[in-house]
Amino acid sequence: HSKFAAQRFAHEAAPALTSFANSSPAPFIAGIRAARERIVARKEDDRETFLRRRGFSKGETGKVIEMVLSEEGRPPESVFDFVQGITALARTKTNQETRLELEGKAKKLLESAS
């Protein structure tokens, strides 16, 4: 590593870090609120259809629903519930690529709610 690598990194990262520090969490919070309020499935068939239409296999769909049941104590209804289930399922995966793929699907779903 070069003698000035740390200084160069600090200089190059400063604008991004400043922007991040000054940014408002309001859009993120609004997105979470919208995802919690948006009810997309009330029945078991609705839950399965909702996930299957978004590219989840039958096995993954069952596991996501099971994750929500075990963590929340109730079946998923809102977009936020499904996002929570997907990220919980991702945490059980040992393969990083699989985790990232599931997290990407969760992110896309969360963004679709806002």
mmCIF file of N, CA and C in Angstrom, residues 36-109:
data_model
loop_
_atom_site.group_PDB
_atom_site.id
_atom_site.type_symbol
_atom_site.label_atom_id
_atom_site.label_comp_id
_atom_site.label_asym_id
_atom_site.label_seq_id
_atom_site.Cartn_x
_atom_site.Cartn_y
_atom_site.Cartn_z
ATOM 1 N N ARG A 36 -45.925 -1.295 5.107
ATOM 2 C CA ARG A 36 -46.726 -1.853 6.208
ATOM 3 C C ARG A 36 -48.216 -1.683 5.954
ATOM 4 N N GLU A 37 -48.589 -0.589 5.336
ATOM 5 C CA GLU A 37 -50.005 -0.290 5.116
ATOM 6 C C GLU A 37 -50.581 -1.018 3.906
ATOM 7 N N ARG A 38 -49.732 -1.410 2.976
ATOM 8 C CA ARG A 38 -50.224 -2.032 1.740
ATOM 9 C C ARG A 38 -50.478 -3.526 1.947
ATOM 10 N N ILE A 39 -51.734 -3.868 2.155
ATOM 11 C CA ILE A 39 -52.147 -5.260 2.344
ATOM 12 C C ILE A 39 -52.292 -5.900 0.966
ATOM 13 N N VAL A 40 -51.585 -6.994 0.754
ATOM 14 C CA VAL A 40 -51.591 -7.635 -0.564
ATOM 15 C C VAL A 40 -52.132 -9.059 -0.530
ATOM 16 N N ALA A 41 -52.284 -9.627 0.664
ATOM 17 C CA ALA A 41 -52.755 -11.010 0.747
ATOM 18 C C ALA A 41 -53.477 -11.243 2.069
ATOM 19 N N ARG A 42 -54.689 -11.719 1.966
ATOM 20 C CA ARG A 42 -55.447 -12.042 3.177
ATOM 21 C C ARG A 42 -55.669 -13.544 3.334
ATOM 22 N N LYS A 43 -55.617 -14.278 2.225
ATOM 23 C CA LYS A 43 -55.839 -15.728 2.257
ATOM 24 C C LYS A 43 -54.564 -16.453 1.830
ATOM 25 N N GLU A 44 -54.491 -17.731 2.166
ATOM 26 C CA GLU A 44 -53.308 -18.543 1.835
ATOM 27 C C GLU A 44 -53.016 -18.530 0.338
ATOM 28 N N ASP A 45 -54.053 -18.672 -0.472
ATOM 29 C CA ASP A 45 -53.860 -18.658 -1.928
ATOM 30 C C ASP A 45 -53.281 -17.325 -2.397
ATOM 31 N N ASP A 46 -53.759 -16.233 -1.794
ATOM 32 C CA ASP A 46 -53.250 -14.903 -2.148
ATOM 33 C C ASP A 46 -51.761 -14.790 -1.829
ATOM 34 N N ARG A 47 -51.361 -15.342 -0.695
ATOM 35 C CA ARG A 47 -49.952 -15.271 -0.282
ATOM 36 C C ARG A 47 -49.061 -15.993 -1.289
ATOM 37 N N GLU A 48 -49.478 -17.200 -1.629
ATOM 38 C CA GLU A 48 -48.680 -17.987 -2.569
ATOM 39 C C GLU A 48 -48.624 -17.321 -3.942
ATOM 40 N N THR A 49 -49.762 -16.844 -4.412
ATOM 41 C CA THR A 49 -49.816 -16.184 -5.719
ATOM 42 C C THR A 49 -48.944 -14.936 -5.732
ATOM 43 N N PHE A 50 -49.008 -14.157 -4.661
ATOM 44 C CA PHE A 50 -48.233 -12.924 -4.566
ATOM 45 C C PHE A 50 -46.743 -13.206 -4.741
ATOM 46 N N LEU A 51 -46.225 -14.208 -4.050
ATOM 47 C CA LEU A 51 -44.796 -14.519 -4.145
ATOM 48 C C LEU A 51 -44.440 -15.214 -5.452
ATOM 49 N N ARG A 52 -45.282 -16.117 -5.902
ATOM 50 C CA ARG A 52 -44.993 -16.845 -7.146
ATOM 51 C C ARG A 52 -44.916 -15.888 -8.330
ATOM 52 N N ARG A 53 -45.764 -14.874 -8.343
ATOM 53 C CA ARG A 53 -45.740 -13.889 -9.437
ATOM 54 C C ARG A 53 -44.490 -13.019 -9.396
ATOM 55 N N ARG A 54 -43.796 -13.049 -8.297
ATOM 56 C CA ARG A 54 -42.577 -12.255 -8.167
ATOM 57 C C ARG A 54 -41.318 -13.111 -8.261
ATOM 58 N N GLY A 55 -41.469 -14.303 -8.831
ATOM 59 C CA GLY A 55 -40.306 -15.122 -9.140
ATOM 60 C C GLY A 55 -39.857 -16.103 -8.078
ATOM 61 N N PHE A 56 -40.652 -16.328 -7.054
ATOM 62 C CA PHE A 56 -40.276 -17.280 -6.020
ATOM 63 C C PHE A 56 -40.774 -18.669 -6.388
ATOM 64 N N SER A 57 -39.937 -19.659 -6.114
ATOM 65 C CA SER A 57 -40.337 -21.045 -6.368
ATOM 66 C C SER A 57 -41.381 -21.453 -5.334
ATOM 67 N N LYS A 58 -42.013 -22.580 -5.582
ATOM 68 C CA LYS A 58 -43.019 -23.074 -4.643
ATOM 69 C C LYS A 58 -42.377 -23.331 -3.274
ATOM 70 N N GLY A 59 -41.176 -23.908 -3.275
ATOM 71 C CA GLY A 59 -40.470 -24.172 -2.023
ATOM 72 C C GLY A 59 -40.102 -22.903 -1.277
ATOM 73 N N GLU A 60 -39.562 -21.929 -2.016
ATOM 74 C CA GLU A 60 -39.199 -20.645 -1.392
ATOM 75 C C GLU A 60 -40.433 -19.955 -0.832
ATOM 76 N N THR A 61 -41.526 -20.019 -1.572
ATOM 77 C CA THR A 61 -42.770 -19.383 -1.141
ATOM 78 C C THR A 61 -43.202 -19.939 0.210
ATOM 79 N N GLY A 62 -43.192 -21.256 0.330
ATOM 80 C CA GLY A 62 -43.565 -21.882 1.598
ATOM 81 C C GLY A 62 -42.641 -21.484 2.729
ATOM 82 N N LYS A 63 -41.346 -21.401 2.439
ATOM 83 C CA LYS A 63 -40.373 -21.037 3.467
ATOM 84 C C LYS A 63 -40.539 -19.587 3.914
ATOM 85 N N VAL A 64 -40.824 -18.683 2.966
ATOM 86 C CA VAL A 64 -41.029 -17.271 3.324
ATOM 87 C C VAL A 64 -42.235 -17.155 4.252
ATOM 88 N N ILE A 65 -43.315 -17.818 3.901
ATOM 89 C CA ILE A 65 -44.530 -17.764 4.725
ATOM 90 C C ILE A 65 -44.251 -18.360 6.108
ATOM 91 N N GLU A 66 -43.512 -19.473 6.160
ATOM 92 C CA GLU A 66 -43.141 -20.084 7.441
ATOM 93 C C GLU A 66 -42.302 -19.134 8.289
ATOM 94 N N MET A 67 -41.381 -18.416 7.654
ATOM 95 C CA MET A 67 -40.525 -17.475 8.384
ATOM 96 C C MET A 67 -41.357 -16.384 9.053
ATOM 97 N N VAL A 68 -42.322 -15.852 8.319
ATOM 98 C CA VAL A 68 -43.171 -14.800 8.887
ATOM 99 C C VAL A 68 -43.989 -15.373 10.040
ATOM 100 N N LEU A 69 -44.543 -16.556 9.850
ATOM 101 C CA LEU A 69 -45.314 -17.194 10.922
ATOM 102 C C LEU A 69 -44.468 -17.377 12.177
ATOM 103 N N SER A 70 -43.228 -17.828 12.015
ATOM 104 C CA SER A 70 -42.388 -18.070 13.186
ATOM 105 C C SER A 70 -41.902 -16.778 13.838
ATOM 106 N N GLU A 71 -41.620 -15.747 13.037
ATOM 107 C CA GLU A 71 -41.096 -14.500 13.603
ATOM 108 C C GLU A 71 -42.189 -13.552 14.084
ATOM 109 N N GLU A 72 -43.301 -13.504 13.358
ATOM 110 C CA GLU A 72 -44.357 -12.545 13.685
ATOM 111 C C GLU A 72 -45.545 -13.191 14.401
ATOM 112 N N GLY A 73 -45.647 -14.512 14.311
ATOM 113 C CA GLY A 73 -46.749 -15.205 14.960
ATOM 114 C C GLY A 73 -48.064 -15.128 14.208
ATOM 115 N N ARG A 74 -47.990 -14.719 12.958
ATOM 116 C CA ARG A 74 -49.187 -14.614 12.111
ATOM 117 C C ARG A 74 -48.747 -14.711 10.662
ATOM 118 N N PRO A 75 -49.682 -15.052 9.766
ATOM 119 C CA PRO A 75 -49.306 -15.139 8.349
ATOM 120 C C PRO A 75 -49.064 -13.753 7.742
ATOM 121 N N PRO A 76 -48.240 -13.676 6.709
ATOM 122 C CA PRO A 76 -47.965 -12.383 6.072
ATOM 123 C C PRO A 76 -49.187 -11.842 5.340
ATOM 124 N N GLU A 77 -49.389 -10.530 5.471
ATOM 125 C CA GLU A 77 -50.476 -9.851 4.758
ATOM 126 C C GLU A 77 -49.978 -8.649 3.980
ATOM 127 N N SER A 78 -49.077 -7.875 4.595
ATOM 128 C CA SER A 78 -48.606 -6.639 3.959
ATOM 129 C C SER A 78 -47.313 -6.890 3.189
ATOM 130 N N VAL A 79 -46.975 -5.936 2.339
ATOM 131 C CA VAL A 79 -45.704 -6.006 1.609
ATOM 132 C C VAL A 79 -44.557 -6.110 2.611
ATOM 133 N N PHE A 80 -44.638 -5.346 3.682
ATOM 134 C CA PHE A 80 -43.580 -5.358 4.693
ATOM 135 C C PHE A 80 -43.428 -6.749 5.316
ATOM 136 N N ASP A 81 -44.545 -7.422 5.586
ATOM 137 C CA ASP A 81 -44.483 -8.782 6.131
ATOM 138 C C ASP A 81 -43.697 -9.702 5.201
ATOM 139 N N PHE A 82 -43.986 -9.610 3.909
ATOM 140 C CA PHE A 82 -43.294 -10.459 2.943
ATOM 141 C C PHE A 82 -41.810 -10.108 2.867
ATOM 142 N N VAL A 83 -41.487 -8.822 2.906
ATOM 143 C CA VAL A 83 -40.081 -8.400 2.890
ATOM 144 C C VAL A 83 -39.355 -8.971 4.110
ATOM 145 N N GLN A 84 -39.999 -8.901 5.271
ATOM 146 C CA GLN A 84 -39.404 -9.452 6.491
ATOM 147 C C GLN A 84 -39.158 -10.955 6.346
ATOM 148 N N GLY A 85 -40.123 -11.663 5.779
ATOM 149 C CA GLY A 85 -39.975 -13.102 5.579
ATOM 150 C C GLY A 85 -38.856 -13.444 4.615
ATOM 151 N N ILE A 86 -38.745 -12.662 3.549
ATOM 152 C CA ILE A 86 -37.702 -12.906 2.548
ATOM 153 C C ILE A 86 -36.319 -12.673 3.150
ATOM 154 N N THR A 87 -36.163 -11.594 3.909
ATOM 155 C CA THR A 87 -34.854 -11.323 4.508
ATOM 156 C C THR A 87 -34.529 -12.346 5.595
ATOM 157 N N ALA A 88 -35.544 -12.827 6.310
ATOM 158 C CA ALA A 88 -35.314 -13.882 7.306
ATOM 159 C C ALA A 88 -34.846 -15.159 6.615
ATOM 160 N N LEU A 89 -35.459 -15.487 5.496
ATOM 161 C CA LEU A 89 -35.040 -16.663 4.731
ATOM 162 C C LEU A 89 -33.611 -16.480 4.222
ATOM 163 N N ALA A 90 -33.291 -15.281 3.769
ATOM 164 C CA ALA A 90 -31.940 -15.002 3.267
ATOM 165 C C ALA A 90 -30.894 -15.243 4.354
ATOM 166 N N ARG A 91 -31.219 -14.892 5.586
ATOM 167 C CA ARG A 91 -30.260 -15.072 6.687
ATOM 168 C C ARG A 91 -29.954 -16.544 6.964
ATOM 169 N N THR A 92 -30.819 -17.443 6.517
ATOM 170 C CA THR A 92 -30.582 -18.876 6.752
ATOM 171 C C THR A 92 -29.677 -19.493 5.695
ATOM 172 N N LYS A 93 -29.417 -18.783 4.624
ATOM 173 C CA LYS A 93 -28.630 -19.322 3.509
ATOM 174 C C LYS A 93 -27.140 -19.164 3.774
ATOM 175 N N THR A 94 -26.391 -20.216 3.496
ATOM 176 C CA THR A 94 -24.940 -20.143 3.697
ATOM 177 C C THR A 94 -24.225 -19.598 2.468
ATOM 178 N N ASN A 95 -24.828 -19.738 1.297
ATOM 179 C CA ASN A 95 -24.220 -19.253 0.060
ATOM 180 C C ASN A 95 -24.498 -17.763 -0.104
ATOM 181 N N GLN A 96 -23.440 -16.975 -0.227
ATOM 182 C CA GLN A 96 -23.584 -15.522 -0.311
ATOM 183 C C GLN A 96 -24.391 -15.087 -1.530
ATOM 184 N N GLU A 97 -24.179 -15.736 -2.666
ATOM 185 C CA GLU A 97 -24.921 -15.371 -3.882
ATOM 186 C C GLU A 97 -26.421 -15.566 -3.687
ATOM 187 N N THR A 98 -26.799 -16.655 -3.042
ATOM 188 C CA THR A 98 -28.213 -16.929 -2.777
ATOM 189 C C THR A 98 -28.785 -15.870 -1.846
ATOM 190 N N ARG A 99 -28.022 -15.523 -0.806
ATOM 191 C CA ARG A 99 -28.474 -14.475 0.128
ATOM 192 C C ARG A 99 -28.676 -13.160 -0.603
ATOM 193 N N LEU A 100 -27.708 -12.789 -1.438
ATOM 194 C CA LEU A 100 -27.800 -11.521 -2.162
ATOM 195 C C LEU A 100 -28.981 -11.508 -3.127
ATOM 196 N N GLU A 101 -29.243 -12.644 -3.763
ATOM 197 C CA GLU A 101 -30.380 -12.731 -4.678
ATOM 198 C C GLU A 101 -31.696 -12.516 -3.923
ATOM 199 N N LEU A 102 -31.835 -13.163 -2.769
ATOM 200 C CA LEU A 102 -33.051 -12.994 -1.971
ATOM 201 C C LEU A 102 -33.173 -11.568 -1.441
ATOM 202 N N GLU A 103 -32.071 -11.012 -0.957
ATOM 203 C CA GLU A 103 -32.098 -9.629 -0.457
ATOM 204 C C GLU A 103 -32.466 -8.658 -1.579
ATOM 205 N N GLY A 104 -31.988 -8.930 -2.789
ATOM 206 C CA GLY A 104 -32.338 -8.091 -3.940
ATOM 207 C C GLY A 104 -33.824 -8.146 -4.240
ATOM 208 N N LYS A 105 -34.409 -9.341 -4.144
ATOM 209 C CA LYS A 105 -35.854 -9.474 -4.358
ATOM 210 C C LYS A 105 -36.627 -8.724 -3.278
ATOM 211 N N ALA A 106 -36.142 -8.800 -2.041
ATOM 212 C CA ALA A 106 -36.797 -8.086 -0.940
ATOM 213 C C ALA A 106 -36.728 -6.574 -1.167
ATOM 214 N N LYS A 107 -35.572 -6.095 -1.604
ATOM 215 C CA LYS A 107 -35.403 -4.659 -1.868
ATOM 216 C C LYS A 107 -36.353 -4.198 -2.966
ATOM 217 N N LYS A 108 -36.426 -4.971 -4.026
ATOM 218 C CA LYS A 108 -37.306 -4.627 -5.144
ATOM 219 C C LYS A 108 -38.768 -4.573 -4.688
ATOM 220 N N LEU A 109 -39.149 -5.530 -3.870
ATOM 221 C CA LEU A 109 -40.516 -5.574 -3.352
ATOM 222 C C LEU A 109 -40.799 -4.369 -2.457
#
